[in-house]
XYZ file of C-alpha atoms in Angstrom:
544
model
C -12.239 -11.903 18.223
C -13.348 -14.689 15.427
C -16.522 -12.414 14.649
C -14.119 -9.372 14.156
C -11.547 -10.894 12.315
C -14.512 -12.164 9.356
C -15.471 -8.871 9.402
C -12.756 -6.595 8.316
C -11.425 -9.680 5.699
C -15.539 -9.129 4.548
C -15.025 -5.152 4.796
C -11.151 -5.556 3.068
C -13.180 -7.358 0.002
C -15.706 -4.848 -0.333
C -13.238 -2.193 -0.063
C -10.914 -4.071 -3.340
C -13.505 -4.780 -5.278
C -15.322 -0.907 -6.187
C -18.603 -2.598 -7.761
C -19.123 -0.115 -10.174
C -22.296 2.147 -11.524
C -23.585 3.919 -13.712
C -21.039 6.045 -15.088
C -22.575 9.661 -15.355
C -20.983 13.302 -16.813
C -19.195 15.698 -14.922
C -17.657 18.861 -15.171
C -14.854 20.858 -14.229
C -13.640 24.338 -14.368
C -10.272 24.605 -13.321
C -6.933 27.309 -14.485
C -6.092 25.088 -17.338
C -9.377 24.732 -18.383
C -13.130 23.168 -18.202
C -13.120 19.300 -18.894
C -16.027 16.735 -18.634
C -14.459 13.691 -17.662
C -17.204 10.801 -15.743
C -18.710 10.556 -12.055
C -19.168 6.721 -10.449
C -19.219 4.490 -6.875
C -18.286 7.986 -5.660
C -15.560 9.245 -7.507
C -14.819 11.076 -10.447
C -12.325 11.000 -13.222
C -10.710 12.868 -15.668
C -8.449 11.290 -18.175
C -6.052 12.887 -21.182
C -5.549 16.045 -19.607
C -2.542 18.345 -21.205
C -0.240 19.147 -18.753
C 2.123 20.750 -21.582
C 1.911 21.719 -25.037
C 2.940 18.502 -27.379
C 6.514 17.963 -27.684
C 6.438 17.519 -31.193
C 8.512 19.708 -34.650
C 10.994 21.843 -32.964
C 9.928 21.251 -29.938
C 10.951 17.661 -30.078
C 14.058 17.162 -27.600
C 12.848 20.571 -25.633
C 12.064 21.378 -21.578
C 8.301 20.948 -21.688
C 6.029 24.086 -22.666
C 3.571 25.321 -20.865
C 0.573 24.889 -21.970
C -2.545 28.176 -22.674
C -5.552 27.722 -21.329
C -8.042 25.491 -23.397
C -11.045 26.553 -24.652
C -14.725 25.086 -24.500
C -14.974 22.004 -22.525
C -12.494 19.161 -23.186
C -13.664 15.868 -23.580
C -11.525 14.199 -20.122
C -13.205 10.344 -20.893
C -10.820 8.784 -22.505
C -6.914 7.801 -22.029
C -4.559 10.469 -24.333
C -2.002 8.530 -26.695
C 1.459 6.861 -24.499
C 4.659 7.866 -25.274
C 6.642 6.602 -27.858
C 8.196 3.580 -26.850
C 9.412 -0.209 -28.564
C 7.608 -2.706 -30.597
C 6.133 -5.234 -27.319
C 8.758 -7.968 -28.729
C 8.006 -11.106 -26.894
C 5.818 -12.635 -24.027
C 6.326 -10.573 -20.520
C 4.206 -10.974 -17.967
C 4.775 -6.713 -17.586
C 3.310 -6.919 -21.245
C 0.356 -4.700 -20.916
C -1.344 -2.850 -24.039
C -0.094 0.476 -24.104
C -3.182 1.312 -26.906
C -2.610 4.681 -29.327
C 1.266 5.959 -28.952
C 2.228 9.230 -30.348
C 4.433 12.032 -28.873
C 2.024 14.309 -28.200
C 1.130 12.693 -25.204
C 2.019 14.551 -22.383
C -1.497 13.883 -20.416
C -1.843 13.438 -16.780
C -5.064 11.636 -15.381
C -7.442 12.308 -11.808
C -9.337 10.357 -9.830
C -11.246 12.217 -7.022
C -13.329 11.765 -4.064
C -16.764 13.075 -5.332
C -16.886 15.458 -2.321
C -13.055 16.078 -1.942
C -11.656 19.526 -0.455
C -8.457 19.938 0.282
C -7.810 15.990 -0.363
C -3.847 14.666 -0.258
C -2.540 14.282 -3.946
C -0.971 11.097 -4.885
C 0.972 11.012 -8.154
C 2.257 8.437 -9.967
C 5.392 7.945 -11.781
C 5.364 5.443 -13.855
C 8.249 2.490 -14.487
C 9.765 0.580 -17.412
C 13.384 1.175 -17.611
C 13.025 4.635 -18.737
C 12.030 3.158 -22.181
C 8.251 1.929 -22.145
C 4.906 2.525 -20.127
C 1.908 4.233 -19.572
C -1.018 5.061 -17.203
C -3.355 3.707 -18.781
C -3.047 -0.459 -17.403
C -5.683 -0.905 -16.001
C -3.037 -1.981 -12.823
C -2.422 1.357 -12.402
C -5.902 2.197 -11.486
C -6.311 4.620 -9.356
C -9.761 4.260 -7.789
C -9.177 2.218 -4.396
C -6.916 4.406 -3.467
C -8.364 7.644 -4.319
C -11.715 5.632 -2.169
C -9.314 6.357 1.002
C -9.678 9.592 0.645
C -6.182 10.794 -1.749
C -7.114 12.742 -5.775
C -4.434 10.493 -7.389
C -2.588 11.912 -10.076
C -0.853 9.464 -13.313
C 1.658 10.970 -15.712
C 2.809 10.147 -19.138
C 6.185 10.942 -20.150
C 8.568 10.624 -22.425
C 10.626 7.598 -22.481
C 13.897 6.402 -24.878
C 15.698 7.934 -27.240
C 12.636 10.968 -27.104
C 12.952 11.618 -23.924
C 16.930 10.971 -22.572
C 19.286 11.611 -24.841
C 21.675 14.445 -24.287
C 23.707 15.703 -27.796
C 26.092 19.031 -28.192
C 23.866 20.169 -30.694
C 20.830 20.564 -28.324
C 22.846 22.164 -25.120
C 24.045 24.635 -27.171
C 20.259 25.567 -28.055
C 19.374 25.564 -24.163
C 19.629 28.501 -22.288
C 21.371 26.765 -19.576
C 23.622 25.415 -21.944
C 22.625 21.128 -21.216
C 20.613 18.697 -22.977
C 18.687 15.792 -22.138
C 16.695 14.896 -18.992
C 13.548 15.803 -21.349
C 11.771 13.119 -19.256
C 12.088 14.490 -16.158
C 11.867 17.622 -17.242
C 8.222 16.257 -18.264
C 7.598 14.758 -14.774
C 8.494 18.382 -13.116
C 5.831 20.044 -15.778
C 3.298 18.151 -14.426
C 3.642 18.385 -10.581
C 3.558 22.299 -12.110
C 0.159 21.865 -13.767
C -1.093 19.553 -11.029
C 0.996 22.958 -8.125
C -1.704 25.045 -10.153
C -5.149 23.461 -10.732
C -5.505 20.369 -8.239
C -7.925 21.966 -6.092
C -10.508 22.268 -9.171
C -10.313 18.315 -8.524
C -10.752 19.006 -4.791
C -6.585 18.265 -3.752
C -4.094 20.162 -2.038
C -1.447 21.624 -4.007
C 0.556 21.361 -0.228
C -0.333 17.841 0.776
C 1.446 16.091 -2.909
C 3.196 12.377 -2.500
C 5.165 11.377 -5.297
C 5.620 8.355 -6.080
C 7.273 5.290 -8.215
C 8.713 1.671 -8.779
C 11.766 0.836 -10.461
C 11.976 3.590 -12.977
C 9.770 4.944 -11.737
C 11.120 4.918 -8.347
C 14.554 6.291 -10.034
C 12.317 9.468 -11.182
C 11.359 9.987 -7.885
C 15.288 10.019 -6.593
C 15.712 12.310 -9.694
C 13.189 14.309 -8.402
C 14.159 14.457 -4.622
C 17.778 15.860 -6.555
C 16.759 18.018 -8.508
C 16.145 22.049 -7.998
C 13.699 22.396 -10.498
C 11.422 19.983 -8.331
C 12.056 21.849 -5.567
C 8.088 22.959 -3.561
C 7.028 20.831 -5.729
C 6.015 17.762 -3.591
C 6.110 16.742 0.357
C 6.256 12.677 0.407
C 8.228 10.440 -1.874
C 7.494 7.138 -2.244
C 10.069 4.814 -4.055
C 9.759 1.118 -4.710
C 12.532 -0.613 -6.172
C 15.106 2.154 -6.832
C 17.873 1.646 -7.527
C 20.469 4.919 -6.934
C 23.556 3.793 -9.981
C 25.723 5.647 -11.569
C 24.567 8.315 -13.852
C 26.333 9.937 -17.233
C 27.408 13.439 -16.918
C 27.117 15.730 -19.660
C 30.968 16.249 -20.949
C 32.561 13.916 -18.579
C 33.657 10.245 -19.015
C 33.328 8.863 -15.439
C 32.754 5.933 -13.786
C 33.198 3.988 -17.255
C 30.776 5.546 -18.603
C 30.944 8.278 -21.594
C 29.538 10.875 -21.582
C 26.044 11.698 -22.592
C 26.873 14.642 -25.263
C 29.023 11.455 -26.719
C 26.311 8.899 -26.365
C 24.303 11.319 -28.395
C 26.922 12.311 -31.137
C 27.004 8.609 -31.510
C 23.616 7.655 -32.007
C 23.414 10.773 -34.597
C 25.877 8.306 -36.897
C 24.422 5.181 -36.235
C 20.558 6.597 -37.498
C 22.679 7.954 -40.004
C 21.524 11.799 -39.522
C 23.425 14.298 -41.134
C 22.121 16.892 -38.716
C 20.261 17.740 -35.792
C 17.847 18.800 -38.701
C 17.194 15.193 -39.672
C 16.710 13.476 -36.268
C 14.152 16.024 -35.157
C 12.316 15.046 -38.783
C 12.859 11.320 -38.666
C 9.831 9.197 -37.831
C 9.382 8.918 -34.149
C 8.403 5.526 -33.920
C 11.475 4.468 -36.861
C 14.262 6.454 -34.532
C 12.667 4.427 -31.073
C 13.198 1.741 -32.676
C 16.277 2.458 -34.314
C 18.270 3.630 -31.589
C 16.847 0.187 -29.452
C 19.175 -1.440 -31.933
C 21.791 0.253 -31.826
C 22.201 -0.012 -28.412
C 20.912 2.926 -26.770
C 19.780 3.454 -23.198
C 18.278 6.273 -21.559
C 19.555 6.875 -18.909
C 19.505 11.111 -16.586
C 22.394 13.289 -16.735
C 23.982 14.684 -14.402
C 23.858 18.673 -16.302
C 24.562 20.394 -13.037
C 21.740 22.314 -13.870
C 18.621 19.299 -13.993
C 20.597 17.004 -11.870
C 23.327 19.143 -10.543
C 25.488 15.873 -8.690
C 25.556 12.260 -8.853
C 22.612 10.850 -6.294
C 24.631 9.426 -4.043
C 27.092 12.637 -2.918
C 23.760 14.295 -3.218
C 22.237 12.637 -0.719
C 25.558 11.805 1.332
C 25.519 15.965 1.375
C 21.810 16.564 2.412
C 20.919 18.366 -0.944
C 17.919 16.066 -1.925
C 14.125 17.530 -1.256
C 13.496 16.803 3.392
C 11.210 14.397 2.963
C 9.623 11.562 4.424
C 10.315 9.044 2.932
C 8.261 5.544 2.020
C 10.972 2.926 0.166
C 11.541 -0.661 0.004
C 12.075 -3.451 -2.769
C 10.730 -7.694 -3.010
C 13.213 -10.679 -2.285
C 12.780 -12.156 -5.944
C 13.698 -8.599 -7.814
C 15.818 -9.938 -10.011
C 13.709 -13.678 -10.834
C 11.611 -11.835 -13.354
C 14.861 -9.631 -14.939
C 17.652 -12.216 -14.903
C 18.472 -10.618 -18.301
C 20.399 -8.323 -15.011
C 22.888 -11.485 -14.030
C 25.798 -12.681 -15.528
C 26.655 -16.336 -16.256
C 26.482 -18.377 -14.109
C 30.030 -20.114 -13.056
C 30.627 -23.723 -13.971
C 30.382 -24.388 -9.928
C 31.401 -23.800 -6.673
C 35.442 -23.277 -6.658
C 34.302 -21.622 -9.597
C 31.606 -19.714 -7.965
C 33.975 -18.660 -4.645
C 37.146 -17.984 -6.758
C 35.568 -15.268 -8.448
C 34.324 -14.453 -5.625
C 37.467 -13.520 -4.396
C 38.792 -12.006 -7.058
C 36.150 -9.270 -7.119
C 36.021 -8.677 -3.828
C 39.385 -8.842 -1.937
C 39.238 -8.633 1.398
C 35.622 -8.085 2.040
C 35.579 -11.695 0.166
C 35.206 -13.673 3.293
C 32.175 -10.670 3.964
C 30.610 -11.773 0.040
C 30.695 -15.541 0.234
C 28.893 -15.552 4.123
C 26.226 -13.273 3.187
C 26.203 -14.671 -0.870
C 27.439 -19.260 -0.661
C 28.694 -21.284 -2.816
C 26.161 -23.661 -1.685
C 23.432 -22.238 -4.383
C 25.165 -20.620 -6.565
C 21.435 -19.442 -8.685
C 20.454 -18.367 -5.416
C 23.325 -16.348 -4.635
C 23.850 -14.595 -7.540
C 19.790 -13.539 -7.783
C 20.385 -11.795 -4.269
C 23.466 -10.209 -5.175
C 22.516 -8.284 -8.240
C 18.541 -8.009 -5.832
C 20.722 -6.126 -2.866
C 23.295 -4.628 -5.030
C 20.924 -2.480 -7.093
C 16.905 -2.769 -4.680
C 18.518 -3.439 -1.794
C 20.819 -1.434 -0.913
C 19.519 1.613 -2.902
C 15.391 0.856 0.047
C 18.072 1.114 2.775
C 20.113 3.802 1.239
C 17.110 5.833 1.150
C 16.136 5.661 4.239
C 18.903 6.025 6.480
C 19.748 9.405 4.455
C 16.266 10.597 5.112
C 16.860 9.726 9.083
C 19.884 11.438 9.028
C 18.117 14.727 7.561
C 15.477 14.394 10.111
C 12.630 13.134 8.004
C 10.373 10.057 8.982
C 11.702 7.221 6.552
C 10.023 3.926 6.359
C 11.136 0.666 5.125
C 10.232 -2.126 3.733
C 10.901 -5.483 2.582
C 8.085 -7.475 0.037
C 8.670 -11.124 0.320
C 4.962 -13.004 -0.459
C 4.288 -15.456 -2.918
C 1.860 -17.026 -4.617
C 1.041 -20.348 -6.155
C 1.337 -19.188 -8.959
C 4.943 -16.913 -8.824
C 6.165 -20.541 -6.449
C 5.319 -22.702 -9.181
C 7.604 -20.238 -12.246
C 10.043 -19.516 -9.697
C 9.110 -15.837 -9.086
C 8.338 -15.424 -5.388
C 8.046 -11.916 -4.735
C 8.961 -10.470 -8.147
C 9.595 -7.377 -9.028
C 6.949 -5.159 -9.119
C 4.901 -8.253 -7.773
C 3.880 -5.698 -4.909
C 2.259 -2.844 -7.220
C -1.724 -4.778 -7.904
C -1.476 -4.829 -3.928
C -0.817 -1.487 -3.063
C -3.126 -0.253 -6.211
C -5.548 -2.163 -5.099
C -5.752 -3.825 -8.095
C -5.059 -7.337 -7.508
C -8.197 -8.193 -10.561
C -6.768 -6.015 -12.397
C -3.328 -6.998 -13.801
C -1.156 -8.043 -17.124
C -2.269 -10.881 -19.567
C 0.746 -13.242 -18.820
C 0.653 -11.603 -15.023
C 1.233 -14.686 -12.308
C -2.055 -15.542 -11.343
C -3.249 -13.820 -8.142
C -5.443 -16.225 -5.886
C -9.447 -15.051 -5.418
C -8.949 -15.815 -1.693
C -10.022 -13.309 1.111
C -6.069 -13.690 2.653
C -4.870 -12.470 -0.881
C -7.562 -9.222 -0.572
C -6.472 -8.463 2.763
C -3.039 -8.576 2.118
C -4.072 -5.769 -0.733
C -5.848 -3.483 1.921
C -3.390 -3.329 3.778
C -0.980 -2.251 1.647
C -4.050 -0.219 -0.209
C -4.315 1.888 3.319
C -0.150 2.674 4.619
C 0.626 4.184 1.382
C -2.499 5.864 1.588
C -2.148 7.058 4.936
C 1.446 8.148 3.802
C 0.302 10.215 1.510
C -1.684 11.854 4.066
C 0.204 12.368 6.619
C 4.479 11.047 6.114
C 3.261 8.006 7.961
C 1.613 4.473 6.809
C -1.262 3.173 9.203
C -3.661 0.644 8.970
C -6.501 -0.608 10.355
C -6.567 -3.506 12.407
C -1.912 -4.097 11.032
C 0.627 -3.581 12.976
C 2.436 0.126 13.771
C 5.164 0.488 11.619
C 7.747 2.423 12.842
C 10.693 4.886 12.013
C 13.906 3.225 10.193
C 15.491 5.669 12.412
C 14.139 2.910 14.977
C 16.957 0.656 14.908
C 16.637 -0.384 10.955
C 13.218 -0.858 11.626
C 10.863 -2.085 8.576
C 7.851 -4.151 7.612
C 7.874 -7.447 5.736
C 4.939 -8.554 3.585
C 4.935 -11.826 3.528
C 1.453 -13.509 3.589
C 0.601 -10.155 6.415
C 2.570 -7.353 7.132
C 4.908 -8.298 10.039
C 7.142 -5.909 12.016
C 11.359 -6.141 11.991
C 14.360 -4.715 11.813
C 17.423 -5.019 10.609
C 16.057 -6.364 6.779
C 18.838 -8.994 5.986
C 21.497 -7.980 8.303
C 25.503 -7.132 6.627
C 24.314 -6.699 3.481
C 23.189 -3.245 3.181
C 27.396 -2.605 5.018
C 28.853 -5.083 2.254
C 27.026 -2.940 -0.546
C 27.380 0.300 1.662
C 31.400 -0.464 1.663
C 31.619 -1.216 -1.914
C 29.513 1.490 -3.828
C 32.088 3.723 -1.685
C 35.391 2.351 -2.613
C 34.070 2.178 -6.722
C 33.521 5.955 -5.916
C 36.967 6.541 -4.819
C 38.311 4.741 -7.389
C 35.822 6.305 -10.280
C 34.168 2.855 -10.657
C 30.593 2.204 -11.768
C 28.613 0.689 -8.827
C 25.557 -1.247 -8.677
C 25.287 -3.179 -12.110
C 29.053 -5.192 -11.797
C 28.416 -7.001 -9.030
C 29.267 -10.926 -7.917
C 31.154 -12.596 -9.860
C 31.718 -10.254 -12.633
C 33.014 -7.543 -10.162
C 35.569 -5.513 -10.901
C 39.452 -6.171 -8.388
C 38.501 -4.810 -5.207
C 39.659 -1.019 -5.243
C 41.801 -0.494 -1.873
C 40.044 1.034 1.812
C 40.111 4.904 1.278
C 39.039 7.922 4.029
C 35.127 7.825 4.770
C 34.924 4.289 4.334
C 34.113 1.486 6.621
């Protein structure tokens, strides 16, 4: 038995090491055009392939336009420019080199096994609060997943004001009479490109999994809800998603002003006399000024691209009927403390704030988030209201549709994360499921070079890859991952995978009740929780 364990660990280490061999040029001819990439270690890699016309000039704040077939053989050995985003400000464990930035950024990258034929396709959508991000980060390298027999695609999409600004004049220009959601439309355009072209790379357009983390997982939910994306993917992975209340195009609802009004306000902040003036502004200067003014990008409920609030769409069963893998991390907020409200002075002040905000639900809230350790309770409250509630809700709603759904809870730490009080922080699972634990950002807490860390990563790579292949996550020599519909089953990643049931009992139920009452009362949800919760509305029809 010991020999078998040692063999499994050695095999996992070898699989993740991906020893480099000399790169050779390789060409493909797709409907989009011919391209020359590189081939090494049994994989073909094509970088920087454009999937839509550059959204520049008059195309700024327009839906992405199809790109005619390019002529000649396109060089695909370098990543395309990252989309315009704010310059790095201060130190962050997440900060990595985005390289050159440009409005001409609608490109994607493809990793494919050299002999792939009708292989399942895994499409990665990066996070970054819909404000930052890119595909060139080493942590997002698709090689380990491609080694599992997938064709892996990562896509750039517009972020910030350039990606999500709604505005009355933009709506007037649109044939649908709506605006905003340009970054989401980029993702749809990339999926359409994949549908038309991926067979040339050995991929199967009828087996596409969309996957993302944080804002990328929010994007996955937007795509599940959007009629424009229907039929373009067949499975979905949402890591640390947040099903928050979303601004609507022309209505003030759930405490958020109309998205068009926000666009008009931003125009004033930027001292632009017209939409033409906004389009004439330097893209980087506009983006920086928007951040300074306080603009925050969200999707827009416009009745077309996003027909309704995500909670309503999922409650009505109108989302894409696809298998889902979803989950969250124990320490989500440990690296996102900006999301925390000020800490009360003492236990009495904490309990008073909870009783005021939660009313008849206060006893349940204090039982789950007691005053004995205020900091830990506040971290857990915001984590559960945003990420835990969303993850379990996704699993529950897809199960109710009759779709296989799988839930995970990432609860792993390393000496570096424990020393920094960052146990299982937001996004910590990424290098494990990508198989890139040696390719993290410069200030990322170090992951020890041990057999145990390698084995955990290999298990997660296999679980994620097998879900993309079959809709059911499996890993050799690891526990069987039961569907959530079987007694609220989930996979607990803490050192090694283990199965369990009903993660954090009572937490999902409390936040589901809070959200239900707030929706009925027209109050926003997920952010304003814990000690800053508004007075709890009374029990409403349909709520527990």
